Coordinates of C-alpha atoms in Angstrom, one line a residue:
X1 CA -0.1 0.0 0.0
X2 CA 3.0 2.8 0.9
X3 CA 4.9 2.1 -2.6
X4 CA 1.0 2.1 -4.0
X5 CA 1.3 5.4 -2.0
X6 CA 4.6 6.6 -3.3
X7 CA 3.4 6.3 -7.3
X8 CA 0.7 7.9 -7.0
X9 CA 1.5 10.8 -5.4
X10 CA 4.2 11.3 -7.6
X11 CA 1.8 11.1 -11.1
X12 CA -1.2 13.9 -8.5
X13 CA 1.9 16.4 -8.0
X14 CA 1.5 16.7 -12.0
X15 CA -1.8 16.1 -13.1
X16 CA -3.1 13.3 -11.0
X17 CA -5.6 15.2 -8.7
X18 CA -7.2 16.9 -11.2
X19 CA -8.4 14.2 -12.6
X20 CA -9.6 12.5 -9.6
X21 CA -10.9 15.1 -8.4
X22 CA -13.0 15.7 -12.5
X23 CA -13.4 11.9 -12.0
X24 CA -15.1 12.3 -8.8
X25 CA -17.2 15.1 -9.6
X26 CA -19.2 13.8 -12.6
X27 CA -19.4 9.6 -10.7
X28 CA -23.7 10.0 -10.2
X29 CA -25.6 7.7 -8.6
X30 CA -29.3 6.5 -8.7
X31 CA -30.7 6.5 -5.6
X32 CA -34.1 6.8 -3.5
X33 CA -33.9 9.9 -1.7
X34 CA -36.8 8.5 0.9
X35 CA -34.6 6.0 1.5
X36 CA -32.4 8.5 3.1
X37 CA -32.0 8.7 7.5
X38 CA -32.7 12.0 8.5
X39 CA -30.4 14.1 9.0
X40 CA -27.1 12.8 6.8
X41 CA -26.9 13.5 2.9
X42 CA -25.7 11.3 0.5
X43 CA -22.2 11.2 -0.7
X44 CA -20.4 9.1 -3.6
X45 CA -17.5 8.1 -2.3
X46 CA -14.1 5.8 -4.2
X47 CA -14.3 2.7 -2.8
X48 CA -11.6 2.1 -4.8
X49 CA -9.2 2.7 -6.5
X50 CA -7.2 1.1 -9.4
X51 CA -4.3 2.6 -11.0
X52 CA -2.7 0.9 -14.2
X53 CA 0.8 1.1 -15.2
X54 CA 2.3 0.8 -18.7
X55 CA 5.7 -1.5 -18.0
X56 CA 8.6 0.0 -16.6
X57 CA 7.2 1.4 -13.5
X58 CA 10.5 3.2 -12.6
X59 CA 10.7 5.3 -15.8
X60 CA 6.5 6.2 -15.7
X61 CA 7.7 8.5 -12.6
X62 CA 11.2 9.8 -13.2
X63 CA 9.6 11.2 -16.6
X64 CA 6.6 12.7 -15.0
X65 CA 9.9 14.7 -12.0
X66 CA 11.1 16.4 -14.9
X67 CA 7.7 16.7 -16.6
X68 CA 7.1 14.2 -19.3
X69 CA 2.8 12.1 -19.3
X70 CA 3.1 8.8 -20.0
X71 CA 0.0 6.7 -21.2
X72 CA -1.8 6.0 -17.9
X73 CA -5.9 4.0 -16.7
X74 CA -8.0 5.1 -14.5
X75 CA -10.8 3.4 -13.1
X76 CA -12.9 4.3 -10.2
X77 CA -15.8 2.2 -7.9
X78 CA -18.3 3.8 -6.1
X79 CA -21.1 4.1 -3.2
X80 CA -23.4 6.4 -2.1
X81 CA -22.1 7.1 2.4
X82 CA -23.9 8.7 4.4
X83 CA -22.9 11.9 5.4
X84 CA -24.0 12.7 9.7
X85 CA -25.0 16.6 10.0
X86 CA -22.0 19.0 10.2
X87 CA -20.3 17.0 7.8
X88 CA -20.4 17.9 3.6
X89 CA -18.6 16.8 0.1
X90 CA -15.6 18.6 -0.4
X91 CA -17.2 19.7 -3.9
X92 CA -20.6 20.8 -2.0
X93 CA -18.3 23.2 0.1
X94 CA -17.5 25.3 -3.6
X95 CA -20.3 26.5 -3.6
X96 CA -22.1 26.6 -0.1
X97 CA -20.5 26.8 3.6
X98 CA -20.1 24.9 5.9
X99 CA -22.1 24.5 8.8
X100 CA -20.7 22.4 12.4
X101 CA -22.8 19.8 14.5
X102 CA -23.3 21.6 17.1
X103 CA -22.5 20.1 21.1
X104 CA -23.7 21.2 23.6
X105 CA -20.0 19.8 26.8
X106 CA -23.6 19.0 29.7
X107 CA -21.5 16.7 30.8
X108 CA -18.9 13.5 29.9
X109 CA -19.3 12.7 26.0
X110 CA -17.7 10.8 23.2
X111 CA -17.2 12.3 19.7
X112 CA -16.5 9.5 16.8
X113 CA -15.6 10.0 13.5
X114 CA -18.4 9.1 10.8
X115 CA -18.4 4.9 10.6
X116 CA -16.1 4.7 13.9
X117 CA -19.0 3.5 15.9
X118 CA -19.7 0.4 13.0
X119 CA -16.5 -0.1 12.7
X120 CA -15.7 0.9 9.7
X121 CA -13.1 3.9 8.0
X122 CA -14.2 7.7 7.3
X123 CA -15.5 8.4 4.3
X124 CA -12.8 10.5 2.1
X125 CA -13.3 13.4 0.5
X126 CA -15.5 15.2 2.4
X127 CA -14.9 17.6 5.7
X128 CA -16.9 16.9 8.9
X129 CA -16.6 19.6 11.3
X130 CA -18.4 19.4 15.0
X131 CA -18.5 22.4 17.8
X132 CA -18.3 21.2 21.3
X133 CA -19.3 24.3 23.1
X134 CA -18.7 24.5 26.7
X135 CA -21.4 26.7 28.7
X136 CA -20.4 30.6 30.4
X137 CA -17.8 30.5 31.8
X138 CA -16.8 26.6 31.0
X139 CA -14.1 26.1 29.2
X140 CA -14.3 22.3 26.8
X141 CA -11.2 19.7 27.3
X142 CA -10.7 16.8 25.3
X143 CA -8.9 13.7 25.6
X144 CA -8.2 11.7 22.3
X145 CA -8.7 7.7 23.0
X146 CA -8.6 6.9 20.5
X147 CA -6.3 8.2 16.5
X148 CA -6.0 6.5 13.7
X149 CA -5.9 9.0 10.3
X150 CA -3.6 8.5 7.3
X151 CA -0.8 10.0 8.1
X152 CA 0.9 12.2 5.4
X153 CA 3.9 15.3 4.9
X154 CA 2.3 18.2 7.1
X155 CA -1.2 16.1 7.2
X156 CA -2.1 16.9 3.9
X157 CA -4.0 14.5 3.2
X158 CA -6.6 13.5 6.1
X159 CA -5.4 15.4 9.3
X160 CA -8.3 16.2 12.5
X161 CA -7.5 20.3 13.2
X162 CA -8.7 21.6 16.6
X163 CA -9.9 25.3 17.0
X164 CA -9.8 27.5 20.2
X165 CA -11.4 30.7 19.7
X166 CA -9.6 34.1 20.3
X167 CA -12.2 36.9 22.2
X168 CA -13.8 38.6 18.4
X169 CA -14.8 35.3 18.0
X170 CA -12.2 34.4 15.4
X171 CA -11.0 31.1 14.4
X172 CA -7.7 29.6 15.5
X173 CA -5.7 26.9 14.3
X174 CA -4.7 25.1 18.1
X175 CA -3.2 21.9 16.2
X176 CA -3.4 20.1 13.5
X177 CA -3.1 15.9 13.7
X178 CA -2.9 12.2 11.4
X179 CA -1.2 8.7 11.6
X180 CA -1.3 7.1 15.6
X181 CA 0.1 8.9 18.2
X182 CA -2.2 10.4 20.6
X183 CA -1.4 13.2 22.2
X184 CA -2.3 14.5 25.5
X185 CA -5.6 16.3 26.6
X186 CA -6.3 19.7 25.1
X187 CA -8.7 22.2 27.4
X188 CA -9.5 25.3 25.7
X189 CA -9.1 29.2 25.9
X190 CA -12.9 29.8 25.5
X191 CA -15.8 28.6 25.8
X192 CA -16.2 26.3 22.7
X193 CA -13.7 24.1 20.9
X194 CA -13.9 23.0 16.8
X195 CA -13.1 20.1 15.7
X196 CA -12.5 19.7 12.1
X197 CA -12.3 15.7 10.3
X198 CA -10.6 16.8 6.5
X199 CA -10.4 14.1 3.9
X200 CA -8.8 13.1 0.9
X201 CA -9.9 10.9 -2.1
X202 CA -7.3 8.4 -1.6
X203 CA -7.6 5.7 0.8
X204 CA -9.2 6.3 4.3
X205 CA -8.2 4.7 8.4
X206 CA -10.9 4.0 11.5
X207 CA -10.6 7.7 12.1
X208 CA -11.3 8.6 16.1
X209 CA -13.0 8.7 19.5
X210 CA -12.8 12.2 21.5
X211 CA -13.7 11.9 25.1
X212 CA -14.7 15.6 25.3
X213 CA -16.0 17.7 28.9
X214 CA -16.7 20.5 31.1
X215 CA -14.5 22.4 33.4
X216 CA -13.8 25.8 34.9
X217 CA -10.7 26.7 34.6
X218 CA -8.2 26.6 31.4
X219 CA -5.3 24.0 33.0
X220 CA -4.8 20.6 31.8
X221 CA -2.4 19.7 34.7
X222 CA -4.3 18.8 38.4
X223 CA -3.2 20.4 41.1
X224 CA 0.6 20.7 42.2
X225 CA 2.0 19.0 38.8
X226 CA 3.7 21.0 36.2
X227 CA 2.3 21.4 32.3
X228 CA 4.6 21.2 30.0
X229 CA 4.4 23.4 27.1
X230 CA 3.5 19.5 25.1
X231 CA 0.9 19.5 27.3
X232 CA 2.3 16.8 29.2
X233 CA 2.2 16.6 33.2
X234 CA 5.6 16.2 35.8
X235 CA 6.2 16.4 39.5
X236 CA 8.0 20.3 40.0
X237 CA 10.5 18.0 42.4
X238 CA 11.8 17.0 38.8
X239 CA 12.2 20.0 37.7
X240 CA 16.2 20.7 36.6
X241 CA 16.7 17.7 37.2
X242 CA 18.9 16.8 34.9
X243 CA 17.0 14.6 32.9
X244 CA 13.9 15.3 30.0
X245 CA 10.5 14.3 31.7
X246 CA 8.3 16.6 29.9
X247 CA 9.6 14.8 26.8
X248 CA 9.9 18.5 25.5
X249 CA 12.3 19.9 27.7
X250 CA 10.4 22.3 29.4
X251 CA 11.5 20.9 32.8
X252 CA 14.9 21.9 31.5
X253 CA 14.3 24.9 31.2
X254 CA 16.7 28.0 32.3
X255 CA 18.8 25.6 35.3
X256 CA 21.2 26.5 36.4
X257 CA 23.5 24.2 36.2
X258 CA 26.9 24.5 33.4
X259 CA 25.8 23.1 30.4
X260 CA 29.4 21.4 29.0
X261 CA 30.7 19.9 25.4
X262 CA 33.3 17.7 26.5
X263 CA 31.4 15.0 23.8
X264 CA 33.6 14.8 20.4
X265 CA 31.8 16.9 17.8
X266 CA 31.5 14.9 14.5
X267 CA 32.1 11.4 15.4
X268 CA 29.8 9.1 14.9
X269 CA 28.7 5.6 17.3
X270 CA 27.5 4.3 13.7
X271 CA 29.4 4.4 10.9
X272 CA 27.7 5.8 7.9
X273 CA 26.9 4.3 5.2
X274 CA 29.7 4.7 2.3
X275 CA 28.2 6.4 -0.6
X276 CA 27.3 4.5 -4.6
X277 CA 27.2 6.8 -8.0
X278 CA 23.5 5.9 -7.5
X279 CA 22.6 7.0 -4.3
X280 CA 20.3 10.8 -3.2
X281 CA 18.0 12.4 -1.7
X282 CA 15.9 12.4 -3.7
X283 CA 14.4 8.7 -3.9
X284 CA 18.0 6.9 -3.0
X285 CA 19.8 5.8 -0.3
X286 CA 18.6 5.6 3.6
X287 CA 20.6 7.0 5.8
X288 CA 21.9 4.2 9.0
X289 CA 20.1 5.5 11.9
X290 CA 22.5 7.0 14.7
X291 CA 25.1 7.9 11.9
X292 CA 24.4 11.4 11.5
X293 CA 23.8 12.4 15.2
X294 CA 23.6 16.5 14.5
X295 CA 21.3 15.9 12.0
X296 CA 17.5 18.3 13.1
X297 CA 14.9 17.8 12.1
X298 CA 12.6 21.6 11.8
X299 CA 9.0 20.8 12.3
X300 CA 5.6 23.9 12.6
X301 CA 4.6 22.8 16.0
X302 CA 0.5 22.5 15.4
X303 CA 0.9 19.4 12.8
X304 CA 1.5 15.9 14.4
X305 CA 3.3 13.6 13.9
X306 CA 5.2 15.4 10.8
X307 CA 5.7 18.7 10.5
X308 CA 7.9 18.5 8.6
X309 CA 9.7 22.1 7.3
X310 CA 14.1 22.0 7.2
X311 CA 16.6 20.6 8.0
X312 CA 19.4 21.9 10.4
X313 CA 22.8 20.4 12.2
X314 CA 23.1 20.3 16.2
X315 CA 26.5 22.1 16.8
X316 CA 26.4 22.0 20.1
X317 CA 23.8 21.3 23.4
X318 CA 22.0 24.2 22.7
X319 CA 22.3 25.5 19.1
X320 CA 21.5 24.2 16.0
X321 CA 22.6 25.6 12.6
X322 CA 20.2 26.1 9.6
X323 CA 19.1 28.5 7.1
X324 CA 17.5 31.7 7.2
X325 CA 15.0 31.2 4.1
X326 CA 13.3 28.3 6.8
X327 CA 12.4 30.8 8.5
X328 CA 10.9 33.3 6.5
X329 CA 7.5 32.8 6.0
X330 CA 5.3 34.3 8.2
X331 CA 3.8 31.9 10.2
X332 CA 7.4 30.2 11.2
X333 CA 9.3 34.0 12.2
X334 CA 8.0 33.6 15.4
X335 CA 9.8 31.0 17.6
X336 CA 7.3 29.2 19.1
X337 CA 5.5 28.3 15.9
X338 CA 8.8 25.4 15.9
X339 CA 9.3 22.2 17.1
X340 CA 13.2 20.5 16.9
X341 CA 13.4 16.8 16.3
X342 CA 16.9 15.6 17.4
X343 CA 17.9 11.6 16.8
X344 CA 15.3 11.1 15.0
X345 CA 14.4 8.4 12.0
X346 CA 11.3 7.9 10.8
X347 CA 9.3 11.4 9.8
X348 CA 5.8 9.8 11.4
X349 CA 7.3 7.3 14.2
X350 CA 9.5 8.4 17.8
X351 CA 12.7 6.1 17.1
X352 CA 14.6 5.7 20.5
X353 CA 17.0 8.3 21.8
X354 CA 14.9 11.4 19.3
X355 CA 15.1 14.4 21.6
X356 CA 12.7 16.7 21.1
X357 CA 12.9 20.5 22.3
X358 CA 10.9 24.5 21.7
X359 CA 12.8 27.0 20.3
X360 CA 13.9 29.5 23.3
X361 CA 15.6 32.2 20.1
X362 CA 16.2 32.9 16.5
X363 CA 18.9 34.5 14.9
X364 CA 18.8 35.2 11.5
X365 CA 22.2 36.9 10.4
X366 CA 23.8 39.0 11.2
X367 CA 21.5 39.2 13.7
X368 CA 17.8 40.9 12.5
X369 CA 15.6 42.3 16.3
X370 CA 13.5 40.1 15.4
X371 CA 10.3 42.6 15.9
X372 CA 11.9 43.3 12.8
X373 CA 12.6 39.7 11.2
X374 CA 8.9 39.1 12.0
X375 CA 7.4 41.9 10.6
X376 CA 8.4 42.0 6.8
X377 CA 10.7 37.6 6.7
X378 CA 13.3 40.1 4.9
X379 CA 17.5 38.6 5.0
X380 CA 20.0 39.0 2.5
X381 CA 20.2 35.5 0.4
X382 CA 23.9 36.1 0.2
X383 CA 24.8 35.4 4.0
X384 CA 21.1 32.3 4.2
X385 CA 22.4 31.6 7.4
X386 CA 20.5 31.2 10.9
X387 CA 21.3 30.2 14.5
X388 CA 18.4 28.1 16.4
X389 CA 18.3 28.5 20.2
X390 CA 16.1 25.7 22.1
X391 CA 14.8 25.6 25.2
X392 CA 16.6 23.2 27.2
X393 CA 19.7 21.6 26.9
X394 CA 20.0 18.3 25.4
X395 CA 21.8 15.3 26.1
X396 CA 24.3 13.7 23.6
X397 CA 23.7 9.7 23.6
X398 CA 25.1 7.5 20.6
X399 CA 21.5 9.5 18.2
X400 CA 22.2 13.1 19.8
X401 CA 25.8 14.5 19.5
X402 CA 27.0 17.9 17.1
X403 CA 29.2 18.6 14.6
X404 CA 32.2 20.0 14.3
X405 CA 32.4 23.0 12.6
X406 CA 35.0 23.8 10.2
X407 CA 39.0 25.3 9.8
X408 CA 38.9 28.3 8.8
X409 CA 41.3 27.8 5.8
X410 CA 40.2 24.3 4.3
X411 CA 41.0 23.7 0.6
X412 CA 37.2 21.4 -0.2
X413 CA 38.3 19.5 -3.7
X414 CA 35.9 17.1 -5.5
X415 CA 37.7 14.2 -3.9
X416 CA 36.6 14.7 -0.5
X417 CA 34.0 13.2 1.2
X418 CA 30.7 14.9 1.3
X419 CA 27.5 13.8 1.8
X420 CA 23.5 16.5 2.2
X421 CA 21.9 14.5 4.6
X422 CA 17.7 15.0 5.1
X423 CA 13.9 13.9 5.2
X424 CA 13.0 16.9 1.8
X425 CA 10.7 15.0 -1.2
X426 CA 11.5 12.6 -3.3
X427 CA 9.5 13.5 -6.1
X428 CA 8.2 9.8 -6.6
X429 CA 11.6 8.6 -6.5
X430 CA 11.5 6.0 -3.7
X431 CA 10.2 6.9 0.0
X432 CA 10.6 10.7 2.3
X433 CA 9.9 8.9 6.0
X434 CA 13.1 8.6 6.6
X435 CA 16.3 9.9 6.2
X436 CA 18.3 10.4 3.5
X437 CA 21.5 10.9 2.3
X438 CA 23.5 11.2 -0.9
X439 CA 27.5 11.6 -2.3
X440 CA 28.0 15.4 -3.1
X441 CA 30.9 16.1 -4.6
X442 CA 31.6 19.5 -4.4
X443 CA 32.6 21.5 -7.6
X444 CA 34.3 24.8 -8.8
X445 CA 33.2 28.3 -8.6
X446 CA 34.4 28.6 -12.5
X447 CA 31.0 25.5 -13.0
X448 CA 28.8 27.2 -10.5
X449 CA 28.7 30.8 -11.4
X450 CA 28.0 29.5 -15.4
X451 CA 25.4 27.2 -13.9
X452 CA 23.9 28.8 -11.2
X453 CA 24.5 32.4 -12.7
X454 CA 24.1 35.8 -11.1
X455 CA 22.7 34.6 -8.2
X456 CA 25.9 32.4 -6.9
X457 CA 28.0 34.1 -4.2
X458 CA 31.8 32.9 -4.7
X459 CA 32.8 34.7 -1.8
X460 CA 29.1 32.9 0.8
X461 CA 28.5 30.1 -1.1
X462 CA 29.5 26.4 -2.2
X463 CA 28.9 24.7 -5.3
X464 CA 28.2 21.1 -4.6
X465 CA 26.0 17.8 -5.9
X466 CA 26.6 15.6 -8.7
X467 CA 25.1 16.7 -12.5
X468 CA 23.9 13.6 -13.0
X469 CA 19.2 14.2 -13.2
X470 CA 17.4 13.2 -10.4
X471 CA 20.1 13.5 -7.9
X472 CA 20.2 16.0 -4.8
X473 CA 18.7 18.2 -2.3
X474 CA 15.1 18.8 -2.8
X475 CA 12.2 20.8 -0.7
X476 CA 12.7 20.5 2.8
X477 CA 16.7 19.6 2.3
X478 CA 17.1 24.0 3.1
X479 CA 19.1 24.3 5.9
X480 CA 20.1 20.6 6.5
X481 CA 24.5 20.0 6.0
X482 CA 26.3 20.0 3.8
X483 CA 29.4 18.1 5.3
X484 CA 33.2 16.6 4.8
X485 CA 35.0 14.2 6.8
X486 CA 38.6 16.0 6.9
X487 CA 41.2 13.8 8.8
X488 CA 38.4 11.0 9.9
X489 CA 36.5 14.1 11.7
X490 CA 32.8 14.9 10.0
X491 CA 32.9 18.5 9.4
X492 CA 29.8 21.1 8.2
X493 CA 31.1 23.5 5.4
X494 CA 27.7 24.4 4.1
X495 CA 23.3 24.8 5.1
X496 CA 21.1 23.6 2.3
X497 CA 21.0 27.5 -0.3
X498 CA 19.5 27.1 -3.1
X499 CA 18.2 24.0 -3.7
X500 CA 15.1 23.9 -7.0
X501 CA 15.5 25.5 -10.0
X502 CA 14.2 28.9 -8.8
X503 CA 13.8 29.3 -4.7
X504 CA 14.9 27.5 -2.0
X505 CA 11.0 26.2 -1.4
X506 CA 10.0 26.2 -4.9
X507 CA 10.9 25.2 -8.1
X508 CA 12.1 22.4 -9.9
X509 CA 15.0 19.9 -8.4
X510 CA 17.1 17.3 -9.2
X511 CA 17.8 18.3 -12.1
X512 CA 20.7 17.7 -15.2
X513 CA 23.5 19.1 -14.0
X514 CA 22.4 22.1 -11.7
X515 CA 23.9 21.4 -8.8
X516 CA 22.6 22.5 -4.7
X517 CA 24.2 25.4 -3.2
X518 CA 24.7 25.7 0.2
X519 CA 25.9 29.4 2.9
X520 CA 29.1 29.1 3.5
X521 CA 30.4 28.4 7.2
X522 CA 33.9 28.8 7.4
X523 CA 32.9 32.9 6.5
X524 CA 30.5 32.6 9.6
X525 CA 33.0 30.7 12.0
X526 CA 33.4 35.0 14.0
X527 CA 29.8 35.5 13.9
X528 CA 28.2 32.1 15.1
X529 CA 30.4 32.7 18.1
X530 CA 29.3 36.5 18.6
X531 CA 26.3 35.1 18.2
X532 CA 26.5 31.8 20.9
X533 CA 27.5 33.8 23.1
X534 CA 25.5 37.3 23.3
X535 CA 22.8 34.3 23.7
X536 CA 23.9 31.4 26.5

C-alpha cells in the first residue's frame, strides 16, 4: 500500500489530483431519496482506485518528475455514503459554507468520526465539523482515546484539526493531527472547541474517538503538577534534575547548572554508509539510523506527527545551525511556531533516542532584530544562515551528538568525501519517510557561476552535488548540512540554501546539470561564536 501511495503521489504532483477530482465530481448514482435517514446527506465515495501503469514503472515516475507524462489508465468504483450532520463533500464546499454540528457540553460525552462506531473507515473527500460548546464561564477538555488518521507529510491528505476561538470569536488553529500518536489532553481558552475532520480521495482509516467534558479552568494539569509545553504533566520535584521528564525539555529550561561540551564532535558512534554513484536524496539511499547524530528536523509545531519543513545541524548542546529562508514565511518567523527533533530517523513515528525541543530564539544573520524580521521576513540571500537556540540543552547520546565547525582555511575539492542529508521530497523516486543521504562532490566556483548564474556568490556560497539528473537535495532539505569527512572527522561546511531551480522552497529539483548551493560556514565562524556567546 505504501509503495502504491508513493507512485500515486508522484503522478498526482503533475496532474493526477485534477483527474481524480474530475472523475469523482462526474460520478452519478441513482438512489431513492425516501431511503435516506433523516439528518444525513448523500455522498458518492470512492471505495476503490485502480491505477494501471504501463511497463517500466520506474521510467514512468521519473519521467513525470522531469515534466513528461506517459499513458495511464484510471478506473473508479463508487458507492453512496450517508453523511451525518456537520459533514459535507469537498465539492459541495465550493458553493456552500460548511455548517458545523453544535454539541452542548454539559457533562462527559464522546465524539466519533463517521463510521467509527460501525468499525468502518471514515468517508473520502469530505469535511466534518463539530463545535463543542461549554456553558458560559467554562472550558472544553478533549481527551483522545483513539486516533487513526492516514499519515502524510504535513497532514496534507487526511487530518483532524482542533480550533480554539479568540475574544472576537475568530477561529485559531491549535493543532492538526494525522497518524496514530495520541496527544496529551487539550483544554480550550474560550468556551468552545471546533474539531474538523478533512479527508482526501485516496484511502481511509478508523478515524477518532474523543472524550469531551467541561471544566472551570484552562489548566490541563491537576494542582501540584507542572504543565509542560506539550501539555504533559510532571511533578515540580522533577524540575532541573537533568532528565527530560516532560519530553520536550520544559522541565529543564533556565536551569543553573553549567552546560559543557565535553562530547567529541563529528564522530558518530554508528559509522555512516559509504556512498554509491546512484544515491540521492531525491530518492535513493536511506541512512543508517544514528549515523548522522547531529541532524536536526525542524517542524511546524501545530502539525503532528510530522510538520517537517527544513533541516538543520546541532553544533552544541543548545544551538542548531540552519538556513534563514526557512523562517521567511509569516507563520514561521516566531520561535513559538517550531518544534525541533533530534536523533530521529522516521518521519511518522518516534524513534529510540529521539529528543524534542522547542525554540527559545531565532537569530537571522547578521542578528536582525526579531521585531523587524517578524514584521517583514527580509534577509540577505547571500547570507542565508540562521542560528536556533533550543529551550533546553539536549543530552548527548549515540543518537544525538554535535557536528564540528570547519577550520577557517580548509580548502575543499571534488575528492573530499562530502554528503548532504535530509527528509526532503523524493518526487516519486522512493520513500522520503526516513532520513536519506546523498554524495555531494564539491564543484568549482567557475562551473557554479556558469550553471547557477548571477545569484551565485563564491565568497559566501559553496556549490556541490552530482551533475546527473534526479540527484541532490529538494524541498524540505533546506537548512540541512553539507558535511565533509576531513582527517577522519566530520565537519559542517555548508547549509542547504538554493535546493531547487527557483527558490529554496519552490521550483524544480533534481535537474540534470544543476548542483545545489549551500551557504558557506567557513566565512561565518566569527559570527556564529559571537551570537552563541551573546545569547547563551
